[in-house]
PDB file of C-alpha atoms in Angstrom:
ATOM      1  CA  MET A  22     -36.392 -45.017  37.271  1.00 46.00           C
ATOM      2  CA  SER A  23     -34.970 -41.503  37.154  1.00 45.00           C
ATOM      3  CA  GLU A  24     -38.090 -39.069  36.031  1.00 43.00           C
ATOM      4  CA  ILE A  25     -36.483 -37.475  32.919  1.00 41.00           C
ATOM      5  CA  PHE A  26     -36.228 -33.409  32.426  1.00 40.00           C
ATOM      6  CA  GLU A  27     -37.968 -32.670  29.332  1.00 42.00           C
ATOM      7  CA  ALA A  28     -37.103 -28.940  29.402  1.00 42.00           C
ATOM      8  CA  PRO A  29     -33.850 -27.945  27.429  1.00 47.00           C
ATOM      9  CA  LEU A  30     -31.380 -27.664  30.528  1.00 47.00           C
ATOM     10  CA  LEU A  31     -28.841 -25.945  29.000  1.00 50.00           C
ATOM     11  CA  ASN A  32     -28.683 -22.493  26.674  1.00 50.00           C
ATOM     12  CA  GLU A  33     -26.873 -24.195  24.063  1.00 48.00           C
ATOM     13  CA  LEU A  34     -28.955 -27.319  23.544  1.00 49.00           C
ATOM     14  CA  GLN A  35     -31.901 -25.145  23.122  1.00 50.00           C
ATOM     15  CA  ARG A  36     -33.229 -25.061  19.716  1.00 47.00           C
ATOM     16  CA  ASP A  37     -31.824 -22.368  17.642  1.00 46.00           C
ATOM     17  CA  SER A  38     -34.312 -20.966  14.463  1.00 40.00           C
ATOM     18  CA  THR A  39     -31.247 -19.283  13.250  1.00 40.00           C
ATOM     19  CA  ASP A  40     -28.904 -23.265  13.885  1.00 45.00           C
ATOM     20  CA  PRO A  41     -29.330 -25.254  10.961  1.00 41.00           C
ATOM     21  CA  LEU A  42     -27.545 -28.320  12.967  1.00 43.00           C
ATOM     22  CA  ALA A  43     -31.239 -28.869  14.690  1.00 48.00           C
ATOM     23  CA  GLY A  44     -34.513 -27.030  15.707  1.00 52.00           C
ATOM     24  CA  PRO A  45     -37.262 -26.505  14.135  1.00 52.00           C
ATOM     25  CA  ILE A  46     -36.908 -25.878  10.263  1.00 50.00           C
ATOM     26  CA  VAL A  47     -38.232 -21.631   9.849  1.00 50.00           C
ATOM     27  CA  VAL A  48     -35.431 -18.941   7.641  1.00 52.00           C
ATOM     28  CA  ARG A  49     -34.834 -19.349   3.993  1.00 62.00           C
ATOM     29  CA  ASN A  50     -36.959 -22.062   1.952  1.00 88.00           C
ATOM     30  CA  ALA A  51     -38.279 -24.373   4.238  1.00 92.00           C
ATOM     31  CA  PRO A  52     -38.848 -27.461   1.928  1.00 95.00           C
ATOM     32  CA  GLU A  53     -34.705 -27.119   0.668  1.00 94.00           C
ATOM     33  CA  GLN A  54     -33.817 -27.321   4.596  1.00 93.00           C
ATOM     34  CA  ILE A  55     -35.613 -30.321   4.963  1.00 94.00           C
ATOM     35  CA  VAL A  56     -33.532 -31.733   1.803  1.00 95.00           C
ATOM     36  CA  GLU A  57     -30.369 -30.628   3.062  1.00 93.00           C
ATOM     37  CA  ARG A  58     -30.858 -32.738   6.707  1.00 93.00           C
ATOM     38  CA  LEU A  59     -32.376 -35.106   5.218  1.00 94.00           C
ATOM     39  CA  VAL A  60     -30.153 -35.906   2.708  1.00 94.00           C
ATOM     40  CA  THR A  61     -27.252 -34.896   5.636  1.00 92.00           C
ATOM     41  CA  ALA A  62     -28.723 -38.182   7.494  1.00 91.00           C
ATOM     42  CA  VAL A  63     -28.791 -40.387   4.622  1.00 91.00           C
ATOM     43  CA  ALA A  64     -24.862 -39.861   4.048  1.00 90.00           C
ATOM     44  CA  LEU A  65     -24.368 -40.020   7.706  1.00 88.00           C
ATOM     45  CA  GLY A  66     -25.918 -43.348   8.520  1.00 86.00           C
ATOM     46  CA  VAL A  67     -29.038 -42.065  10.055  1.00 87.00           C
ATOM     47  CA  TYR A  68     -31.581 -44.061   6.979  1.00 89.00           C
ATOM     48  CA  VAL A  69     -29.857 -46.087   4.821  1.00 87.00           C
ATOM     49  CA  PRO A  70     -30.467 -47.315   1.478  1.00 90.00           C
ATOM     50  CA  GLY A  71     -33.670 -49.335   1.149  1.00 91.00           C
ATOM     51  CA  GLN A  72     -34.821 -48.379   4.463  1.00 91.00           C
ATOM     52  CA  ALA A  73     -38.169 -46.198   4.772  1.00 93.00           C
ATOM     53  CA  LEU A  74     -38.025 -42.687   5.999  1.00 94.00           C
ATOM     54  CA  PRO A  75     -40.278 -42.271   8.817  1.00 93.00           C
ATOM     55  CA  PRO A  76     -43.651 -40.884   7.981  1.00 94.00           C
ATOM     56  CA  GLU A  77     -45.006 -37.928   6.755  1.00 95.00           C
ATOM     57  CA  ARG A  78     -46.634 -36.837   9.924  1.00 95.00           C
ATOM     58  CA  GLU A  79     -43.634 -38.201  11.723  1.00 95.00           C
ATOM     59  CA  LEU A  80     -41.348 -35.966   9.853  1.00 94.00           C
ATOM     60  CA  ALA A  81     -43.633 -32.990   9.925  1.00 94.00           C
ATOM     61  CA  SER A  82     -43.789 -33.263  13.875  1.00 92.00           C
ATOM     62  CA  LEU A  83     -39.897 -34.452  14.468  1.00 89.00           C
ATOM     63  CA  LEU A  84     -39.064 -30.731  12.586  1.00 89.00           C
ATOM     64  CA  GLY A  85     -41.873 -28.335  13.675  1.00 89.00           C
ATOM     65  CA  VAL A  86     -42.973 -27.726  10.318  1.00 93.00           C
ATOM     66  CA  SER A  87     -46.534 -28.406   8.256  1.00 95.00           C
ATOM     67  CA  ARG A  88     -47.009 -31.592   6.388  1.00 96.00           C
ATOM     68  CA  ALA A  89     -47.290 -29.438   3.347  1.00 96.00           C
ATOM     69  CA  THR A  90     -44.331 -28.265   3.759  1.00 96.00           C
ATOM     70  CA  VAL A  91     -42.426 -31.772   4.106  1.00 97.00           C
ATOM     71  CA  ARG A  92     -44.440 -33.708   1.535  1.00 96.00           C
ATOM     72  CA  GLU A  93     -42.697 -30.810  -1.053  1.00 97.00           C
ATOM     73  CA  ALA A  94     -39.384 -31.473   0.233  1.00 97.00           C
ATOM     74  CA  LEU A  95     -40.151 -35.509  -0.042  1.00 97.00           C
ATOM     75  CA  ARG A  96     -41.484 -34.584  -4.159  1.00 97.00           C
ATOM     76  CA  ARG A  97     -38.252 -32.642  -4.297  1.00 96.00           C
ATOM     77  CA  MET A  98     -36.183 -35.849  -3.029  1.00 95.00           C
ATOM     78  CA  THR A  99     -37.951 -37.938  -5.647  1.00 95.00           C
ATOM     79  CA  ASP A 100     -37.599 -35.866  -8.530  1.00 94.00           C
ATOM     80  CA  SER A 101     -33.600 -35.790  -7.494  1.00 91.00           C
ATOM     81  CA  GLY A 102     -33.637 -39.688  -7.326  1.00 92.00           C
ATOM     82  CA  TYR A 103     -32.667 -39.835  -3.395  1.00 94.00           C
ATOM     83  CA  ILE A 104     -36.020 -41.646  -2.522  1.00 95.00           C
ATOM     84  CA  GLU A 105     -38.718 -43.080  -4.395  1.00 96.00           C
ATOM     85  CA  GLN A 106     -42.655 -43.451  -3.381  1.00 95.00           C
ATOM     86  CA  ARG A 107     -43.837 -46.996  -2.813  1.00 95.00           C
ATOM     87  CA  ARG A 108     -47.963 -46.867  -2.447  1.00 91.00           C
ATOM     88  CA  GLY A 109     -49.891 -49.796  -0.726  1.00 88.00           C
ATOM     89  CA  ARG A 110     -49.831 -51.468   2.936  1.00 86.00           C
ATOM     90  CA  ASN A 111     -46.265 -51.081   3.071  1.00 87.00           C
ATOM     91  CA  GLY A 112     -45.401 -48.146   1.209  1.00 92.00           C
ATOM     92  CA  GLY A 113     -43.657 -45.320   2.039  1.00 95.00           C
ATOM     93  CA  SER A 114     -40.352 -42.963   1.413  1.00 96.00           C
ATOM     94  CA  PHE A 115     -37.318 -45.030   0.492  1.00 96.00           C
ATOM     95  CA  VAL A 116     -33.761 -43.843   0.015  1.00 95.00           C
ATOM     96  CA  LEU A 117     -32.262 -45.081  -2.902  1.00 93.00           C
ATOM     97  CA  GLU A 118     -28.642 -44.240  -2.208  1.00 83.00           C
ATOM     98  CA  ASP A 119     -26.267 -42.062   0.219  1.00 81.00           C
ATOM     99  CA  TRP A 120     -24.866 -40.355  -2.067  1.00 81.00           C
ATOM    100  CA  ARG A 121     -25.317 -38.530  -5.113  1.00 77.00           C
ATOM    101  CA  PRO A 122     -23.231 -35.552  -7.161  1.00 74.00           C
ATOM    102  CA  SER A 123     -25.633 -33.104  -5.279  1.00 80.00           C
ATOM    103  CA  SER A 124     -24.917 -34.452  -2.232  1.00 89.00           C
ATOM    104  CA  ALA A 125     -21.708 -32.355  -1.191  1.00 90.00           C
ATOM    105  CA  ASP A 126     -23.195 -29.286  -1.894  1.00 91.00           C
ATOM    106  CA  LEU A 127     -26.945 -29.976   0.390  1.00 91.00           C
ATOM    107  CA  ILE A 128     -24.713 -31.625   3.315  1.00 91.00           C
ATOM    108  CA  ARG A 129     -22.183 -28.047   3.059  1.00 91.00           C
ATOM    109  CA  ARG A 130     -25.234 -25.726   3.332  1.00 90.00           C
ATOM    110  CA  HIS A 131     -26.653 -27.871   6.141  1.00 88.00           C
ATOM    111  CA  LEU A 132     -23.213 -28.288   8.516  1.00 88.00           C
ATOM    112  CA  LEU A 133     -20.703 -25.974   7.779  1.00 89.00           C
ATOM    113  CA  PRO A 134     -22.124 -23.053   8.204  1.00 86.00           C
ATOM    114  CA  ASN A 135     -22.760 -23.634  12.652  1.00 77.00           C
ATOM    115  CA  TRP A 136     -19.759 -26.130  12.572  1.00 88.00           C
ATOM    116  CA  THR A 137     -18.612 -24.188  15.497  1.00 88.00           C
ATOM    117  CA  ARG A 138     -21.668 -25.489  17.298  1.00 87.00           C
ATOM    118  CA  PHE A 139     -21.077 -28.557  16.323  1.00 88.00           C
ATOM    119  CA  GLU A 140     -17.469 -28.841  17.460  1.00 92.00           C
ATOM    120  CA  ALA A 141     -18.993 -27.276  20.866  1.00 93.00           C
ATOM    121  CA  LEU A 142     -21.577 -30.472  21.524  1.00 92.00           C
ATOM    122  CA  PHE A 143     -18.587 -32.969  20.579  1.00 94.00           C
ATOM    123  CA  ASP A 144     -16.835 -31.244  23.377  1.00 96.00           C
ATOM    124  CA  THR A 145     -19.773 -31.243  25.775  1.00 96.00           C
ATOM    125  CA  ARG A 146     -20.574 -34.875  24.862  1.00 95.00           C
ATOM    126  CA  GLN A 147     -16.827 -35.832  25.517  1.00 96.00           C
ATOM    127  CA  LEU A 148     -16.851 -34.039  28.983  1.00 97.00           C
ATOM    128  CA  LEU A 149     -20.216 -35.492  30.264  1.00 98.00           C
ATOM    129  CA  GLU A 150     -20.602 -38.932  29.088  1.00 98.00           C
ATOM    130  CA  PRO A 151     -17.255 -40.166  31.400  1.00 98.00           C
ATOM    131  CA  VAL A 152     -18.542 -38.501  33.983  1.00 98.00           C
ATOM    132  CA  ILE A 153     -22.417 -39.735  33.542  1.00 99.00           C
ATOM    133  CA  ALA A 154     -20.567 -43.543  33.345  1.00 99.00           C
ATOM    134  CA  ALA A 155     -17.947 -42.890  36.458  1.00 99.00           C
ATOM    135  CA  THR A 156     -20.942 -42.123  38.416  1.00 99.00           C
ATOM    136  CA  ALA A 157     -23.443 -44.811  37.094  1.00 99.00           C
ATOM    137  CA  ALA A 158     -20.854 -47.207  38.283  1.00 99.00           C
ATOM    138  CA  LEU A 159     -20.789 -45.481  41.991  1.00 99.00           C
ATOM    139  CA  ARG A 160     -24.088 -45.242  42.284  1.00 99.00           C
ATOM    140  CA  ARG A 161     -26.441 -48.214  40.683  1.00 99.00           C
ATOM    141  CA  ASN A 162     -28.078 -50.968  42.224  1.00 99.00           C
ATOM    142  CA  ASP A 163     -29.424 -54.183  41.739  1.00 98.00           C
ATOM    143  CA  ASP A 164     -32.379 -53.007  39.830  1.00 99.00           C
ATOM    144  CA  ASP A 165     -29.640 -50.902  37.506  1.00 99.00           C
ATOM    145  CA  VAL A 166     -27.711 -54.074  37.039  1.00 98.00           C
ATOM    146  CA  ALA A 167     -30.476 -56.126  35.692  1.00 98.00           C
ATOM    147  CA  ALA A 168     -31.997 -53.329  33.606  1.00 98.00           C
ATOM    148  CA  LEU A 169     -28.568 -52.385  32.259  1.00 98.00           C
ATOM    149  CA  SER A 170     -27.993 -56.503  31.769  1.00 97.00           C
ATOM    150  CA  GLN A 171     -31.287 -56.608  29.802  1.00 97.00           C
ATOM    151  CA  ALA A 172     -30.473 -53.700  27.611  1.00 96.00           C
ATOM    152  CA  LEU A 173     -27.101 -55.298  26.901  1.00 96.00           C
ATOM    153  CA  ASP A 174     -28.798 -58.684  26.371  1.00 96.00           C
ATOM    154  CA  ASP A 175     -31.091 -57.213  24.106  1.00 94.00           C
ATOM    155  CA  TYR A 176     -29.223 -55.595  21.808  1.00 93.00           C
ATOM    156  CA  HIS A 177     -26.621 -58.333  21.220  1.00 92.00           C
ATOM    157  CA  ALA A 178     -29.860 -60.334  19.850  1.00 94.00           C
ATOM    158  CA  ALA A 179     -30.586 -57.704  18.145  1.00 91.00           C
ATOM    159  CA  THR A 180     -31.382 -59.559  14.115  1.00 87.00           C
ATOM    160  CA  ASP A 181     -31.201 -56.313  12.590  1.00 84.00           C
ATOM    161  CA  ARG A 182     -30.177 -52.389  11.936  1.00 82.00           C
ATOM    162  CA  GLU A 183     -32.940 -50.538  13.385  1.00 82.00           C
ATOM    163  CA  GLU A 184     -33.583 -53.454  16.228  1.00 87.00           C
ATOM    164  CA  SER A 185     -29.912 -52.742  17.285  1.00 86.00           C
ATOM    165  CA  ARG A 186     -30.237 -48.827  16.832  1.00 84.00           C
ATOM    166  CA  VAL A 187     -32.939 -49.323  19.366  1.00 88.00           C
ATOM    167  CA  ALA A 188     -31.089 -51.594  21.758  1.00 91.00           C
ATOM    168  CA  ASP A 189     -28.200 -49.321  21.351  1.00 90.00           C
ATOM    169  CA  GLU A 190     -29.995 -46.292  22.870  1.00 92.00           C
ATOM    170  CA  ARG A 191     -31.397 -48.195  25.646  1.00 95.00           C
ATOM    171  CA  VAL A 192     -28.281 -49.451  26.927  1.00 96.00           C
ATOM    172  CA  HIS A 193     -27.368 -45.675  27.053  1.00 95.00           C
ATOM    173  CA  ARG A 194     -30.261 -44.707  28.795  1.00 97.00           C
ATOM    174  CA  ALA A 195     -29.725 -47.588  31.068  1.00 98.00           C
ATOM    175  CA  VAL A 196     -25.936 -46.377  31.832  1.00 98.00           C
ATOM    176  CA  ALA A 197     -27.122 -42.530  31.881  1.00 98.00           C
ATOM    177  CA  GLU A 198     -29.947 -44.038  34.936  1.00 99.00           C
ATOM    178  CA  SER A 199     -27.985 -45.189  36.562  1.00 99.00           C
ATOM    179  CA  THR A 200     -26.534 -42.333  38.268  1.00 99.00           C
ATOM    180  CA  HIS A 201     -29.676 -41.462  39.854  1.00 99.00           C
ATOM    181  CA  ASN A 202     -29.642 -37.965  38.491  1.00 98.00           C
ATOM    182  CA  PRO A 203     -32.207 -36.668  36.124  1.00 98.00           C
ATOM    183  CA  VAL A 204     -30.673 -33.553  35.106  1.00 97.00           C
ATOM    184  CA  LEU A 205     -27.813 -35.624  33.869  1.00 97.00           C
ATOM    185  CA  VAL A 206     -30.040 -38.297  32.090  1.00 97.00           C
ATOM    186  CA  GLY A 207     -31.616 -35.372  30.272  1.00 96.00           C
ATOM    187  CA  LEU A 208     -28.569 -33.825  28.921  1.00 96.00           C
ATOM    188  CA  SER A 209     -27.080 -37.045  27.845  1.00 95.00           C
ATOM    189  CA  ALA A 210     -30.639 -37.962  26.076  1.00 93.00           C
ATOM    190  CA  GLN A 211     -30.790 -33.809  24.646  1.00 92.00           C
ATOM    191  CA  ILE A 212     -27.163 -34.272  23.327  1.00 92.00           C
ATOM    192  CA  ARG A 213     -28.024 -37.324  21.418  1.00 89.00           C
ATOM    193  CA  THR A 214     -31.202 -35.740  19.915  1.00 85.00           C
ATOM    194  CA  ARG A 215     -29.163 -32.532  18.476  1.00 87.00           C
ATOM    195  CA  ILE A 216     -26.286 -35.409  17.126  1.00 85.00           C
ATOM    196  CA  SER A 217     -29.336 -36.810  15.368  1.00 81.00           C
ATOM    197  CA  LEU A 218     -30.361 -33.934  13.593  1.00 81.00           C
ATOM    198  CA  ASP A 219     -33.499 -33.823  15.783  1.00 78.00           C
ATOM    199  CA  LEU A 220     -34.629 -37.298  13.344  1.00 78.00           C
ATOM    200  CA  GLY A 221     -35.009 -39.617  15.622  1.00 69.00           C
ATOM    201  CA  ALA A 222     -31.676 -41.671  15.631  1.00 74.00           C
ATOM    202  CA  GLU A 223     -27.705 -41.273  15.471  1.00 78.00           C
ATOM    203  CA  PRO A 224     -25.787 -41.848  12.654  1.00 79.00           C
ATOM    204  CA  TYR A 225     -25.008 -45.280  13.211  1.00 75.00           C
ATOM    205  CA  THR A 226     -23.184 -47.687  10.456  1.00 80.00           C
ATOM    206  CA  PRO A 227     -22.354 -51.221  10.399  1.00 81.00           C
ATOM    207  CA  GLU A 228     -18.758 -50.797  11.217  1.00 85.00           C
ATOM    208  CA  ILE A 229     -20.038 -48.433  14.314  1.00 86.00           C
ATOM    209  CA  ARG A 230     -22.138 -51.709  15.162  1.00 86.00           C
ATOM    210  CA  ARG A 231     -19.211 -53.980  15.308  1.00 88.00           C
ATOM    211  CA  VAL A 232     -17.195 -51.301  17.637  1.00 92.00           C
ATOM    212  CA  ALA A 233     -19.951 -50.686  19.915  1.00 90.00           C
ATOM    213  CA  ALA A 234     -21.044 -54.167  20.461  1.00 90.00           C
ATOM    214  CA  VAL A 235     -17.174 -54.759  22.054  1.00 95.00           C
ATOM    215  CA  GLN A 236     -17.686 -51.208  24.174  1.00 96.00           C
ATOM    216  CA  HIS A 237     -20.781 -51.889  25.279  1.00 96.00           C
ATOM    217  CA  GLY A 238     -19.968 -55.174  26.896  1.00 96.00           C
ATOM    218  CA  LEU A 239     -17.220 -53.523  28.216  1.00 98.00           C
ATOM    219  CA  LEU A 240     -18.714 -50.704  29.527  1.00 98.00           C
ATOM    220  CA  ALA A 241     -21.806 -52.529  31.565  1.00 97.00           C
ATOM    221  CA  ASP A 242     -19.277 -54.658  33.279  1.00 98.00           C
ATOM    222  CA  ALA A 243     -17.472 -51.144  34.268  1.00 98.00           C
ATOM    223  CA  VAL A 244     -20.677 -49.831  35.513  1.00 99.00           C
ATOM    224  CA  ILE A 245     -21.318 -53.644  37.559  1.00 98.00           C
ATOM    225  CA  ASP A 246     -17.919 -53.827  38.772  1.00 98.00           C
ATOM    226  CA  GLN A 247     -18.152 -50.138  40.249  1.00 99.00           C
ATOM    227  CA  ASP A 248     -15.201 -49.431  38.474  1.00 99.00           C
ATOM    228  CA  SER A 249     -15.554 -46.160  37.890  1.00 99.00           C
ATOM    229  CA  GLU A 250     -12.196 -44.809  36.075  1.00 99.00           C
ATOM    230  CA  ARG A 251     -12.978 -47.663  33.935  1.00 99.00           C
ATOM    231  CA  ALA A 252     -16.479 -46.550  32.927  1.00 99.00           C
ATOM    232  CA  SER A 253     -15.629 -43.166  32.482  1.00 98.00           C
ATOM    233  CA  ALA A 254     -12.329 -44.309  29.983  1.00 98.00           C
ATOM    234  CA  ILE A 255     -14.356 -46.438  28.109  1.00 98.00           C
ATOM    235  CA  ALA A 256     -17.180 -43.693  27.644  1.00 97.00           C
ATOM    236  CA  LEU A 257     -14.913 -41.174  26.308  1.00 96.00           C
ATOM    237  CA  GLU A 258     -13.731 -43.911  24.038  1.00 96.00           C
ATOM    238  CA  HIS A 259     -17.384 -44.974  22.865  1.00 95.00           C
ATOM    239  CA  PHE A 260     -18.496 -41.776  22.061  1.00 92.00           C
ATOM    240  CA  GLY A 261     -15.987 -40.593  20.169  1.00 92.00           C
ATOM    241  CA  LEU A 262     -17.514 -43.425  17.120  1.00 91.00           C
ATOM    242  CA  THR A 263     -20.180 -41.042  15.598  1.00 89.00           C
ATOM    243  CA  GLU A 264     -18.183 -37.833  16.271  1.00 91.00           C
ATOM    244  CA  LYS A 265     -15.508 -39.318  14.316  1.00 91.00           C
ATOM    245  CA  LEU A 266     -18.309 -40.342  11.587  1.00 89.00           C
ATOM    246  CA  VAL A 267     -19.596 -36.564  11.170  1.00 90.00           C
ATOM    247  CA  ARG A 268     -15.539 -35.583  11.394  1.00 92.00           C
ATOM    248  CA  ASP A 269     -15.084 -37.686   8.469  1.00 91.00           C
ATOM    249  CA  LEU A 270     -18.247 -36.663   6.219  1.00 89.00           C
ATOM    250  CA  VAL A 271     -17.618 -32.882   7.169  1.00 90.00           C
ATOM    251  CA  ALA A 272     -13.833 -33.781   5.199  1.00 90.00           C
ATOM    252  CA  ARG A 273     -15.075 -35.305   2.631  1.00 87.00           C
ATOM    253  CA  VAL A 274     -17.407 -32.653   1.601  1.00 88.00           C
ATOM    254  CA  ARG A 275     -14.948 -29.912   2.169  1.00 85.00           C
ATOM    255  CA  ASP A 276     -12.522 -31.820  -0.301  1.00 79.00           C
ATOM    256  CA  LEU A 277     -14.956 -31.982  -2.588  1.00 75.00           C
ATOM    257  CA  ALA A 278     -15.081 -28.431  -2.469  1.00 63.00           C
ATOM    258  CA  ILE A 279     -11.786 -27.551  -2.712  1.00 60.00           C
ATOM    259  CA  LEU A 280     -11.071 -30.054  -5.874  1.00 51.00           C
ATOM    260  CA  GLU A 281     -14.266 -28.819  -7.119  1.00 54.00           C
ATOM    261  CA  THR A 282     -12.552 -24.677  -7.016  1.00 53.00           C
ATOM    262  CA  ASP A 283      -9.573 -26.068  -8.678  1.00 49.00           C
ATOM    263  CA  GLU A 284     -11.075 -27.537 -11.516  1.00 51.00           C
TER     264      GLU A 284
END
């Protein structure tokens, strides 16, 4: 198994305190920034209605803020009807709905100021992941084949959304590790983290799962068959799924802004 480089490998992937797309929450009103990021994550399918948000302590760690700041953000989301607080053994902060009238403005404030950075992130991924897939096909060994096959089996055996998402990440990790290049493994993981808004999971919808189920199998076959050209082409198509989801959301909130201006 490849050792992962945990330190940032490219300046543009480093956390930037002025960048609302990811990284620690600083500048402006911290609780409001957390609300904006979480509402955006819900709209993208990172979290879905009925799902619990990560525990307060985990959110504080992910976002680089105090638990008191997270608690205030969750209180605001509760008051606005985005989430509800449930007590008891299976309690937590549960998402109520994926879109409210105020969602568009919060999403615009979170994504649009640095949309050019997200564009650069998508471009980097579209350039990098096909190279990773092609290299994996050329360098994979028997242990890599076993790991990739197991990850793919786990993906198909997943019975719920969270199992599917965890297995999805394992498939991509297995492909990256087949390159035997820890820098490529680390870069792939960092890009995934940035696209997830630093919340630990990429946007994930039923449609993405349906299409990915087919593409994962095709990608695994190409890597196992050592067909680097086919692996590269499949990866290029596959990693466009999340990009389309984010672009569609941005187009939606921009269109709503135009409609609101015309009214």
